[in-house]
Coordinates of C-alpha atoms in Angstrom, one line a residue:
M1 CA 21.2 -59.0 -42.4
S2 CA 21.0 -60.9 -39.1
A3 CA 17.9 -60.8 -37.1
V4 CA 17.8 -58.3 -34.0
E5 CA 18.8 -60.5 -31.0
V6 CA 16.2 -59.9 -28.3
P7 CA 17.8 -60.6 -24.5
P8 CA 16.4 -63.1 -22.7
T9 CA 13.8 -62.1 -19.9
P10 CA 15.9 -62.0 -16.7
V11 CA 14.7 -64.0 -13.8
A12 CA 12.7 -61.9 -11.2
V13 CA 15.0 -61.2 -8.7
E14 CA 14.5 -58.0 -7.0
Q15 CA 17.6 -55.6 -6.5
P16 CA 18.1 -53.7 -3.4
K17 CA 18.1 -50.0 -3.8
A18 CA 21.3 -48.4 -4.9
S19 CA 23.3 -48.2 -1.6
A20 CA 24.0 -51.3 0.4
A21 CA 21.8 -52.3 3.1
S22 CA 22.4 -49.6 6.1
G23 CA 23.5 -50.5 9.5
T24 CA 20.1 -50.0 10.8
K25 CA 18.4 -52.5 8.1
S26 CA 21.1 -55.1 9.0
F27 CA 20.5 -54.5 12.6
L28 CA 16.6 -54.9 12.3
S29 CA 16.9 -57.9 9.9
G30 CA 19.2 -59.7 11.9
G31 CA 17.0 -59.5 15.1
F32 CA 13.9 -60.5 13.2
G33 CA 16.2 -63.5 11.9
G34 CA 17.3 -64.3 15.4
M35 CA 13.6 -64.7 16.9
C36 CA 12.9 -67.1 13.9
L37 CA 16.0 -69.1 14.8
V38 CA 15.2 -69.4 18.4
A39 CA 11.5 -70.3 17.6
A40 CA 12.7 -73.1 15.1
G41 CA 15.6 -74.7 16.9
H42 CA 15.1 -74.3 20.8
P43 CA 14.0 -78.1 21.5
L44 CA 17.1 -79.6 20.0
D45 CA 19.2 -76.9 21.4
L46 CA 17.8 -77.8 25.1
L47 CA 18.9 -81.6 24.2
K48 CA 22.5 -80.5 23.0
V49 CA 22.9 -78.7 26.3
R50 CA 21.9 -81.7 28.5
M51 CA 24.0 -84.2 26.7
Q52 CA 27.1 -81.8 27.0
T53 CA 26.6 -81.2 30.7
S54 CA 25.5 -84.9 31.7
T55 CA 26.8 -88.4 31.0
E56 CA 23.5 -90.1 31.7
Y57 CA 22.2 -90.0 28.1
K58 CA 23.4 -92.6 25.8
S59 CA 22.0 -90.8 22.4
T60 CA 20.1 -87.9 21.2
L61 CA 16.9 -89.9 21.0
D62 CA 17.6 -91.3 24.8
C63 CA 17.9 -87.6 25.7
F64 CA 14.8 -86.8 24.2
R65 CA 12.7 -89.8 25.5
K66 CA 14.0 -89.0 29.2
T67 CA 13.5 -85.2 28.9
L68 CA 9.8 -85.7 27.5
A69 CA 9.1 -88.3 30.1
E70 CA 10.5 -86.0 32.8
N71 CA 9.0 -82.5 31.8
G72 CA 6.5 -83.2 28.9
I73 CA 6.3 -81.3 25.8
R74 CA 6.5 -77.9 27.4
G75 CA 9.9 -79.1 28.8
M76 CA 11.3 -79.2 25.4
Y77 CA 11.1 -75.5 25.6
R78 CA 12.6 -74.8 29.2
G79 CA 14.9 -71.8 29.1
M80 CA 13.5 -70.4 25.8
A81 CA 12.3 -67.1 27.0
A82 CA 15.9 -65.9 27.7
P83 CA 17.1 -66.7 24.2
L84 CA 14.0 -65.4 22.7
V85 CA 14.2 -62.1 24.4
G86 CA 17.7 -62.0 23.7
A87 CA 17.5 -63.0 20.2
T88 CA 16.7 -59.7 18.7
P89 CA 19.6 -57.8 20.2
V90 CA 22.1 -60.7 19.9
F91 CA 21.4 -61.4 16.2
A92 CA 20.6 -57.8 15.5
I93 CA 24.2 -57.0 16.5
C94 CA 25.6 -60.0 15.0
F95 CA 24.3 -59.2 11.5
W96 CA 25.3 -55.5 11.9
G97 CA 28.8 -56.4 12.9
Y98 CA 28.7 -58.6 9.8
G99 CA 27.6 -55.4 7.8
M100 CA 30.3 -53.4 9.5
G101 CA 32.8 -56.2 8.7
Q102 CA 31.8 -55.9 4.9
K103 CA 31.9 -52.0 5.2
I104 CA 35.6 -52.2 6.5
M105 CA 36.7 -54.6 3.9
R106 CA 35.1 -52.3 1.2
K107 CA 37.1 -49.2 2.7
V108 CA 40.4 -51.1 3.2
Y109 CA 40.3 -52.3 -0.6
N110 CA 38.4 -49.3 -2.0
L111 CA 35.4 -51.4 -3.3
S112 CA 31.9 -49.7 -4.1
P113 CA 28.8 -51.0 -2.4
T114 CA 28.0 -53.0 -5.7
E115 CA 31.3 -54.8 -6.0
A116 CA 31.4 -58.4 -4.9
L117 CA 33.7 -59.2 -1.9
S118 CA 36.5 -61.9 -2.1
T119 CA 36.4 -65.1 0.0
K120 CA 38.9 -63.8 2.4
Q121 CA 36.9 -60.5 2.8
I122 CA 33.8 -62.3 3.6
L123 CA 35.3 -64.6 6.2
F124 CA 37.2 -61.5 7.8
A125 CA 33.6 -59.9 8.1
G126 CA 32.2 -63.1 9.5
G127 CA 34.8 -63.3 12.1
F128 CA 34.3 -59.8 12.9
S129 CA 30.9 -60.0 13.8
A130 CA 31.3 -62.4 16.7
I131 CA 33.3 -59.4 18.6
P132 CA 30.4 -57.1 19.3
T133 CA 28.1 -60.0 19.8
T134 CA 29.7 -61.7 22.8
A135 CA 29.0 -58.8 24.9
L136 CA 25.2 -59.8 24.8
M137 CA 25.7 -63.5 24.0
T138 CA 27.5 -64.6 27.0
P139 CA 25.0 -63.4 29.7
M140 CA 22.2 -64.8 27.6
E141 CA 23.8 -68.0 27.3
R142 CA 24.8 -68.3 30.9
I143 CA 21.1 -67.9 31.7
K144 CA 19.8 -70.3 29.2
C145 CA 22.4 -73.0 30.1
T146 CA 21.6 -72.8 33.8
L147 CA 17.6 -73.0 33.2
Q148 CA 18.2 -75.9 30.6
V149 CA 20.0 -78.1 33.1
S150 CA 18.0 -76.9 36.0
S151 CA 15.8 -80.1 36.5
G152 CA 19.2 -82.1 37.1
N153 CA 20.5 -80.3 39.9
G154 CA 18.8 -79.3 43.3
A155 CA 20.1 -75.8 43.1
G156 CA 19.0 -74.8 39.6
A157 CA 15.6 -76.5 40.1
A158 CA 14.3 -73.7 42.2
Y159 CA 14.8 -71.1 39.3
K160 CA 11.1 -70.1 37.9
G161 CA 12.3 -68.4 34.8
P162 CA 15.2 -66.4 33.4
I163 CA 14.8 -63.4 35.6
D164 CA 15.1 -65.6 38.6
A165 CA 18.0 -67.5 37.3
A166 CA 19.7 -64.2 36.4
M167 CA 19.1 -63.0 40.0
G168 CA 20.3 -66.2 41.4
I169 CA 23.5 -66.1 39.4
I170 CA 24.1 -62.7 40.5
R171 CA 23.4 -63.4 44.1
S172 CA 26.1 -66.3 44.0
G173 CA 28.9 -64.4 42.4
G174 CA 27.9 -60.8 41.7
I175 CA 27.0 -59.1 38.3
T176 CA 30.3 -60.5 36.7
N177 CA 29.0 -64.2 37.2
L178 CA 26.6 -63.4 34.4
F179 CA 29.8 -63.1 32.3
K180 CA 31.5 -66.5 33.2
G181 CA 32.3 -68.1 30.0
T182 CA 33.1 -65.0 27.6
C183 CA 36.7 -66.4 26.6
A184 CA 35.1 -69.5 25.8
T185 CA 32.2 -67.7 23.9
L186 CA 34.7 -65.9 21.7
L187 CA 36.7 -69.0 21.2
R188 CA 33.3 -70.6 19.8
D189 CA 32.1 -67.7 18.0
V190 CA 34.9 -66.0 15.9
P191 CA 35.7 -69.4 14.1
G192 CA 32.1 -70.4 14.0
S193 CA 31.0 -67.1 12.7
V194 CA 33.8 -67.3 9.8
A195 CA 32.3 -70.8 8.9
Y196 CA 28.8 -69.6 9.3
F197 CA 28.8 -66.5 7.2
G198 CA 31.2 -67.9 4.9
A199 CA 29.3 -70.8 4.0
Y200 CA 26.2 -69.1 3.4
E201 CA 27.8 -66.6 1.0
L202 CA 29.7 -69.1 -0.8
I203 CA 26.7 -71.5 -1.2
K204 CA 24.5 -68.6 -2.0
K205 CA 27.0 -67.5 -4.6
S206 CA 27.1 -71.0 -6.1
L207 CA 23.2 -71.4 -6.3
T208 CA 22.5 -67.8 -7.7
N209 CA 25.7 -66.1 -8.7
Q210 CA 25.1 -63.3 -6.3
S211 CA 27.7 -62.4 -3.6
A212 CA 27.2 -60.5 -0.5
G213 CA 25.1 -57.4 -0.7
Q214 CA 24.0 -58.0 -4.4
G215 CA 20.6 -58.7 -4.2
S216 CA 17.8 -61.1 -3.1
I217 CA 17.5 -64.8 -3.8
S218 CA 14.8 -67.4 -3.9
P219 CA 13.4 -68.7 -0.6
V220 CA 14.6 -72.4 -1.5
A221 CA 18.1 -70.9 -2.1
I222 CA 18.1 -69.2 1.1
V223 CA 16.8 -72.0 3.1
T224 CA 19.6 -74.3 1.5
A225 CA 22.4 -72.0 2.0
G226 CA 21.3 -71.0 5.6
G227 CA 20.7 -74.7 6.9
L228 CA 24.2 -75.7 5.5
A229 CA 25.8 -72.6 6.8
G230 CA 24.4 -73.4 10.5
M231 CA 25.8 -76.9 10.1
A232 CA 29.3 -75.6 9.1
N233 CA 29.2 -73.2 12.0
W234 CA 28.4 -76.2 14.4
A235 CA 30.9 -78.5 12.9
V236 CA 33.7 -75.9 13.8
A237 CA 32.2 -74.6 17.0
I238 CA 30.9 -77.6 18.9
P239 CA 34.2 -78.5 20.9
P240 CA 34.5 -74.9 22.3
D241 CA 30.6 -74.9 22.8
V242 CA 31.0 -78.1 25.1
L243 CA 33.8 -76.3 27.1
K244 CA 31.6 -72.9 27.3
S245 CA 28.4 -75.0 28.4
R246 CA 30.5 -77.0 30.9
L247 CA 32.0 -73.9 32.5
Q248 CA 28.7 -72.0 32.6
T249 CA 26.7 -74.7 34.2
A250 CA 29.4 -75.7 36.8
P251 CA 29.2 -74.7 40.4
D252 CA 30.7 -71.4 41.3
G253 CA 34.4 -71.8 42.0
K254 CA 34.9 -75.2 40.4
Y255 CA 36.9 -74.2 37.4
T256 CA 39.0 -71.0 37.0
G257 CA 38.6 -70.8 33.2
V258 CA 38.1 -72.6 30.1
R259 CA 41.6 -73.8 30.1
Q260 CA 41.1 -75.9 33.4
V261 CA 37.7 -77.3 31.8
F262 CA 39.5 -78.5 28.9
I263 CA 42.4 -80.1 31.1
E264 CA 40.0 -81.7 33.4
M265 CA 37.7 -83.1 30.5
M266 CA 40.7 -84.5 28.6
R267 CA 41.8 -86.2 32.1
T268 CA 38.5 -87.7 32.9
E269 CA 36.6 -88.2 29.8
G270 CA 38.8 -87.9 26.7
A271 CA 38.7 -86.3 23.4
G272 CA 35.6 -87.8 22.4
A273 CA 33.7 -85.6 25.3
L274 CA 34.4 -82.4 23.2
F275 CA 32.1 -83.5 20.4
R276 CA 29.2 -84.5 23.0
G277 CA 26.0 -82.9 21.6
M278 CA 27.2 -83.0 17.9
G279 CA 23.9 -84.8 16.9
P280 CA 21.4 -82.4 18.4
A281 CA 23.5 -79.7 17.5
L282 CA 23.7 -80.5 13.7
L283 CA 20.0 -81.6 13.6
R284 CA 19.0 -78.2 15.1
A285 CA 21.5 -76.3 12.9
F286 CA 19.8 -76.7 9.6
P287 CA 16.2 -75.8 10.4
A288 CA 17.1 -73.1 12.8
N289 CA 19.6 -71.3 10.7
A290 CA 17.4 -71.9 7.4
A291 CA 14.6 -69.9 9.3
C292 CA 17.1 -67.2 10.5
F293 CA 18.5 -66.4 7.2
L294 CA 14.9 -66.7 5.8
G295 CA 13.8 -64.0 8.1
V296 CA 17.0 -61.8 7.5
E297 CA 16.6 -62.0 3.8
M298 CA 12.9 -61.6 3.7
S299 CA 12.6 -58.7 6.3
L300 CA 15.6 -56.9 4.6
Q301 CA 13.8 -57.4 1.1
F302 CA 10.7 -55.8 2.8
M303 CA 12.7 -52.8 4.1
N304 CA 14.1 -52.2 0.8
K305 CA 10.7 -51.9 -0.6
V306 CA 9.3 -49.3 1.7
W307 CA 12.7 -47.6 3.0

């Protein structure tokens, strides 16, 4: 008679409550994750925007040295108030949109909340998340980029903060001026979000054998998957981000749209200009998005315990 086989003790991985995370939980956890992202990544984001909108910098290090010499350490956080205040609703809507995209896929393919999504279903949900996010992302990015390059032009230097910058933008072109670059933002964020959430879920699955909505993972796995997902996002999104930054920081009336920005850039600077700022973008991407997903997963785990 063979001995009774005792099943191995499972690794302590907490499973969420029976139902998948609600839209409210996705909204709240996404907002907290966005705040973590901004706090961790803003200085390198500032360098990225300055390199994209000026030709005076030879490298990321050169941009850092000149910015530090000109404005001091506080200058590295110029323009952070707008994305920090805006991070909560923007990322809340982003992760809510991602959750809604997953629900759409589950409904279309008649999947239960506990069944794993396929790769194409995850990619659809990621791309879908960018659509509702753009309505808030565009004005926030417009204000942020204007403030980040403010010390480099006479007009922008007068702005004292995000509210002052927003009022100046509205005075110069009306409320619609805040939404300058909407198409460029969509052009950046739809493919970028496909890469972002797709990379996160696929790397997460490879590390833990868990798919979207199937439980929590260790902080090390979250940081690894989140950081690499951020780099995947920017590897795809940097060319349209360059176009968006140029469009949003240009004097009013200079460009009719993102197409004209692209044509002018190709004519005067060549294709290499589309990848300007890639260095600081990728440097920022890992720590910032590792912090974002860590904030999302930990806050979601906390809510699943108490809610």
